[in-house]
């Protein structure tokens, strides 16, 4: 099934329809179709970042990501497919020698961290994470907490997606790598530290923006905030001990 997919031809044939958000079908396998669409979107998303490695061709990148996610679905059929898997897999492809090593790294991180619970849709575990985060908001950013409560913006509307993508869509490539380094060393508490620092950086703006603009700001950190600001804010937090 993997070898039957030729990504260069797919992008050439369906690229314009994809940009125009038209529906198309490549096979009778809905998940396969959606996976290919998501890989093309992810490739185009990362291509906008000038720091993305150039040692791999676009076609090879898509093929490797496809193999990783497809094999992962065979390895863990209990995990529902989500496009976030594609974005995480793509970061591993950028930083591994071949797709097999990428897959090993992907699996080792996935099954030994919070990700397995998030993608398994374990509601109790997700509720525990969001409840803990709300406690952190109350402690570190009470004004943001009160404002978000007023606007009915709950952590489920943004925190879950941050965690599911491991921030790959929220920050620039180099920033994501630094976050992942900290995550591999310190563990899951880093995910919360990043979230609080992200909101603290934008606090003044978020308190005065309409709800539609708030949601846009929650998707990606604006360019005016440099990486150093984020990590400086994180250093002032003591979330790791609280998390333990």
Short mmCIF file of C-alpha atoms in Angstrom, two decimals:
data_model
loop_
_atom_site.label_atom_id
_atom_site.label_comp_id
_atom_site.label_asym_id
_atom_site.label_seq_id
_atom_site.Cartn_x
_atom_site.Cartn_y
_atom_site.Cartn_z
CA UNK A 1 0.00 0.00 0.00
CA UNK A 2 2.84 2.36 0.84
CA UNK A 3 4.67 1.75 -2.43
CA UNK A 4 1.54 2.46 -4.47
CA UNK A 5 1.52 6.09 -3.37
CA UNK A 6 3.61 8.49 -5.49
CA UNK A 7 3.65 11.82 -3.71
CA UNK A 8 5.00 13.95 -6.53
CA UNK A 9 2.10 12.92 -8.76
CA UNK A 10 -0.42 13.39 -5.95
CA UNK A 11 0.72 16.93 -5.23
CA UNK A 12 0.81 17.80 -8.92
CA UNK A 13 -2.67 16.45 -9.52
CA UNK A 14 -4.44 17.53 -6.33
CA UNK A 15 -2.37 20.48 -5.10
CA UNK A 16 -4.70 23.20 -6.42
CA UNK A 17 -7.81 21.45 -5.13
CA UNK A 18 -6.14 21.15 -1.76
CA UNK A 19 -5.40 24.89 -1.68
CA UNK A 20 -9.02 25.61 -2.60
CA UNK A 21 -10.21 23.16 0.09
CA UNK A 22 -12.06 21.03 -2.44
CA UNK A 23 -12.77 17.39 -1.67
CA UNK A 24 -10.97 14.66 -3.54
CA UNK A 25 -10.59 10.92 -3.12
CA UNK A 26 -7.49 8.88 -3.84
CA UNK A 27 -8.76 5.53 -2.65
CA UNK A 28 -11.54 3.83 -0.72
CA UNK A 29 -9.51 4.29 2.48
CA UNK A 30 -10.73 7.51 4.10
CA UNK A 31 -7.90 7.61 6.67
CA UNK A 32 -5.33 7.15 3.92
CA UNK A 33 -6.85 10.03 1.95
CA UNK A 34 -6.90 12.31 4.97
CA UNK A 35 -3.34 11.37 5.91
CA UNK A 36 -2.03 12.36 2.48
CA UNK A 37 -3.90 15.68 2.58
CA UNK A 38 -2.47 16.40 6.04
CA UNK A 39 1.07 15.54 4.95
CA UNK A 40 0.88 17.97 2.02
CA UNK A 41 -0.49 20.69 4.31
CA UNK A 42 2.22 20.04 6.92
CA UNK A 43 4.93 20.14 4.27
CA UNK A 44 3.65 23.49 3.01
CA UNK A 45 3.37 24.78 6.58
CA UNK A 46 6.98 23.99 7.47
CA UNK A 47 8.25 25.21 4.09
CA UNK A 48 7.48 28.76 5.24
CA UNK A 49 10.14 28.52 7.96
CA UNK A 50 13.61 29.49 6.71
CA UNK A 51 15.33 27.34 9.39
CA UNK A 52 13.89 24.04 8.19
CA UNK A 53 16.68 21.60 7.16
CA UNK A 54 17.30 21.35 3.43
CA UNK A 55 19.10 18.01 3.43
CA UNK A 56 15.95 16.13 2.42
CA UNK A 57 13.82 16.54 -0.69
CA UNK A 58 10.16 17.48 -0.41
CA UNK A 59 9.11 14.16 -1.91
CA UNK A 60 11.33 12.14 0.43
CA UNK A 61 10.01 14.12 3.39
CA UNK A 62 6.41 13.29 2.54
CA UNK A 63 7.17 9.64 1.83
CA UNK A 64 9.04 9.21 5.14
CA UNK A 65 6.28 10.88 7.15
CA UNK A 66 3.69 8.75 5.40
CA UNK A 67 5.60 5.56 6.25
CA UNK A 68 5.99 6.55 9.91
CA UNK A 69 2.35 7.41 10.46
CA UNK A 70 1.09 4.47 8.41
CA UNK A 71 3.28 1.99 10.28
CA UNK A 72 2.31 3.60 13.57
CA UNK A 73 -1.34 2.97 12.76
CA UNK A 74 -0.54 -0.71 12.17
CA UNK A 75 1.51 -0.80 15.37
CA UNK A 76 -1.15 0.93 17.50
CA UNK A 77 -4.56 0.42 15.87
CA UNK A 78 -6.16 1.51 19.16
CA UNK A 79 -4.94 5.08 18.59
CA UNK A 80 -7.29 7.17 16.47
CA UNK A 81 -5.70 8.97 13.54
CA UNK A 82 -5.22 12.71 14.01
CA UNK A 83 -3.36 15.18 11.80
CA UNK A 84 -1.21 16.14 14.79
CA UNK A 85 0.61 12.81 14.29
CA UNK A 86 1.84 14.10 10.93
CA UNK A 87 3.32 17.29 12.37
CA UNK A 88 5.14 15.43 15.14
CA UNK A 89 6.43 12.77 12.73
CA UNK A 90 7.69 15.47 10.35
CA UNK A 91 9.86 17.01 13.09
CA UNK A 92 11.46 13.62 13.71
CA UNK A 93 12.13 13.16 10.00
CA UNK A 94 13.90 16.53 9.93
CA UNK A 95 16.18 15.36 12.74
CA UNK A 96 16.89 11.69 11.98
CA UNK A 97 19.05 9.88 9.45
CA UNK A 98 16.28 7.77 7.95
CA UNK A 99 12.60 7.05 8.39
CA UNK A 100 13.24 3.91 10.49
CA UNK A 101 15.22 5.89 13.08
CA UNK A 102 12.55 8.56 12.90
CA UNK A 103 9.93 5.93 13.63
CA UNK A 104 11.87 4.57 16.63
CA UNK A 105 12.25 8.05 18.08
CA UNK A 106 8.61 8.81 17.38
CA UNK A 107 7.43 5.64 19.11
CA UNK A 108 9.73 6.00 22.13
CA UNK A 109 8.51 9.51 22.83
CA UNK A 110 4.88 8.77 22.02
CA UNK A 111 4.28 5.69 24.15
CA UNK A 112 6.28 6.91 27.15
CA UNK A 113 4.62 10.31 27.54
CA UNK A 114 1.29 12.07 27.86
CA UNK A 115 0.72 11.74 24.10
CA UNK A 116 -0.59 8.20 24.28
CA UNK A 117 -3.35 9.33 26.66
CA UNK A 118 -4.27 12.36 24.59
CA UNK A 119 -4.54 10.39 21.35
CA UNK A 120 -6.35 7.54 23.07
CA UNK A 121 -8.89 10.18 24.13
CA UNK A 122 -8.65 9.18 27.79
CA UNK A 123 -11.09 11.79 29.09
CA UNK A 124 -10.15 11.40 32.75
CA UNK A 125 -6.46 11.97 32.05
CA UNK A 126 -7.16 14.94 29.77
CA UNK A 127 -9.46 16.42 32.43
CA UNK A 128 -6.65 16.07 34.97
CA UNK A 129 -4.25 17.93 32.69
CA UNK A 130 -6.69 20.75 31.96
CA UNK A 131 -7.66 21.05 35.65
CA UNK A 132 -3.99 21.28 36.63
CA UNK A 133 -3.45 23.94 33.99
CA UNK A 134 -6.41 25.96 35.27
CA UNK A 135 -4.82 25.87 38.73
CA UNK A 136 -1.58 27.19 37.21
CA UNK A 137 -3.52 29.96 35.47
CA UNK A 138 -5.14 30.96 38.75
CA UNK A 139 -1.72 31.05 40.41
CA UNK A 140 0.42 32.71 37.74
CA UNK A 141 -2.04 34.57 35.51
CA UNK A 142 -5.24 35.32 37.48
CA UNK A 143 -6.23 38.16 35.12
CA UNK A 144 -5.99 35.87 32.09
CA UNK A 145 -7.95 33.19 33.97
CA UNK A 146 -10.77 35.62 34.82
CA UNK A 147 -10.81 37.05 31.27
CA UNK A 148 -10.89 33.63 29.63
CA UNK A 149 -13.67 32.52 32.00
CA UNK A 150 -15.67 35.59 30.99
CA UNK A 151 -15.15 34.79 27.31
CA UNK A 152 -15.87 31.08 27.95
CA UNK A 153 -12.47 30.09 26.58
CA UNK A 154 -11.59 26.84 28.32
CA UNK A 155 -8.21 25.02 28.16
CA UNK A 156 -9.87 22.32 26.06
CA UNK A 157 -10.12 24.86 23.24
CA UNK A 158 -6.38 25.49 23.01
CA UNK A 159 -4.25 23.56 25.51
CA UNK A 160 -5.20 20.12 24.17
CA UNK A 161 -4.16 21.09 20.63
CA UNK A 162 -0.87 22.57 21.90
CA UNK A 163 -0.09 19.31 23.65
CA UNK A 164 -1.27 17.04 20.84
CA UNK A 165 1.00 18.81 18.35
CA UNK A 166 3.82 19.26 20.92
CA UNK A 167 3.80 22.93 19.90
CA UNK A 168 4.95 22.19 16.33
CA UNK A 169 2.32 24.60 14.94
CA UNK A 170 2.61 27.21 17.68
CA UNK A 171 6.25 28.29 17.41
CA UNK A 172 9.00 28.52 14.84
CA UNK A 173 11.06 25.43 14.06
CA UNK A 174 14.11 26.38 16.14
CA UNK A 175 11.92 27.25 19.13
CA UNK A 176 10.14 23.90 18.91
CA UNK A 177 13.48 22.06 18.94
CA UNK A 178 14.50 23.88 22.13
CA UNK A 179 11.16 23.02 23.72
CA UNK A 180 11.57 19.36 22.74
CA UNK A 181 15.10 19.32 24.21
CA UNK A 182 13.72 20.58 27.52
CA UNK A 183 10.85 18.11 27.34
CA UNK A 184 13.20 15.15 26.83
CA UNK A 185 15.29 16.24 29.83
CA UNK A 186 12.63 17.44 32.29
CA UNK A 187 9.46 15.71 31.18
CA UNK A 188 5.85 16.79 30.84
CA UNK A 189 6.07 19.77 33.18
CA UNK A 190 7.82 21.63 30.36
CA UNK A 191 4.61 21.52 28.31
CA UNK A 192 2.84 23.49 31.06
CA UNK A 193 5.73 25.92 31.49
CA UNK A 194 5.61 26.74 27.79
CA UNK A 195 1.84 27.28 27.94
CA UNK A 196 2.02 29.69 30.88
CA UNK A 197 4.99 31.57 29.40
CA UNK A 198 3.18 31.82 26.05
CA UNK A 199 0.15 33.45 27.68
CA UNK A 200 2.21 35.65 29.98
CA UNK A 201 4.13 37.11 27.04
CA UNK A 202 0.88 38.17 25.40
CA UNK A 203 -1.10 39.00 28.54
CA UNK A 204 -1.57 42.72 27.84
CA UNK A 205 -2.78 42.02 24.31
CA UNK A 206 -5.02 39.11 25.22
CA UNK A 207 -6.82 41.14 27.88
CA UNK A 208 -7.82 43.79 25.35
CA UNK A 209 -8.53 41.84 22.17
CA UNK A 210 -11.94 40.62 20.90
CA UNK A 211 -12.57 36.92 21.27
CA UNK A 212 -11.94 36.15 17.58
CA UNK A 213 -8.50 37.78 17.76
CA UNK A 214 -7.74 35.98 21.02
CA UNK A 215 -8.26 32.62 19.32
CA UNK A 216 -5.98 33.68 16.47
CA UNK A 217 -3.28 34.65 18.97
CA UNK A 218 -3.61 31.27 20.70
CA UNK A 219 -2.72 29.45 17.49
CA UNK A 220 0.77 30.87 16.95
CA UNK A 221 3.13 33.24 18.75
CA UNK A 222 3.44 36.54 16.82
CA UNK A 223 6.84 37.35 15.34
CA UNK A 224 7.28 40.39 17.58
CA UNK A 225 7.94 38.06 20.53
CA UNK A 226 11.43 36.62 20.21
CA UNK A 227 12.36 33.11 21.38
CA UNK A 228 14.51 34.50 24.18
CA UNK A 229 11.47 36.15 25.74
CA UNK A 230 9.63 32.84 25.94
CA UNK A 231 12.48 30.93 27.57
CA UNK A 232 13.22 33.81 29.92
CA UNK A 233 9.64 33.67 31.16
CA UNK A 234 9.91 29.90 31.58
CA UNK A 235 13.02 30.24 33.76
CA UNK A 236 11.06 32.35 36.23
CA UNK A 237 8.42 29.65 36.69
CA UNK A 238 8.67 26.76 39.15
CA UNK A 239 6.11 24.50 37.51
CA UNK A 240 8.27 21.37 37.53
CA UNK A 241 8.07 21.03 41.32
CA UNK A 242 4.36 21.84 41.34
CA UNK A 243 3.78 19.23 38.64
CA UNK A 244 5.59 16.53 40.64
#
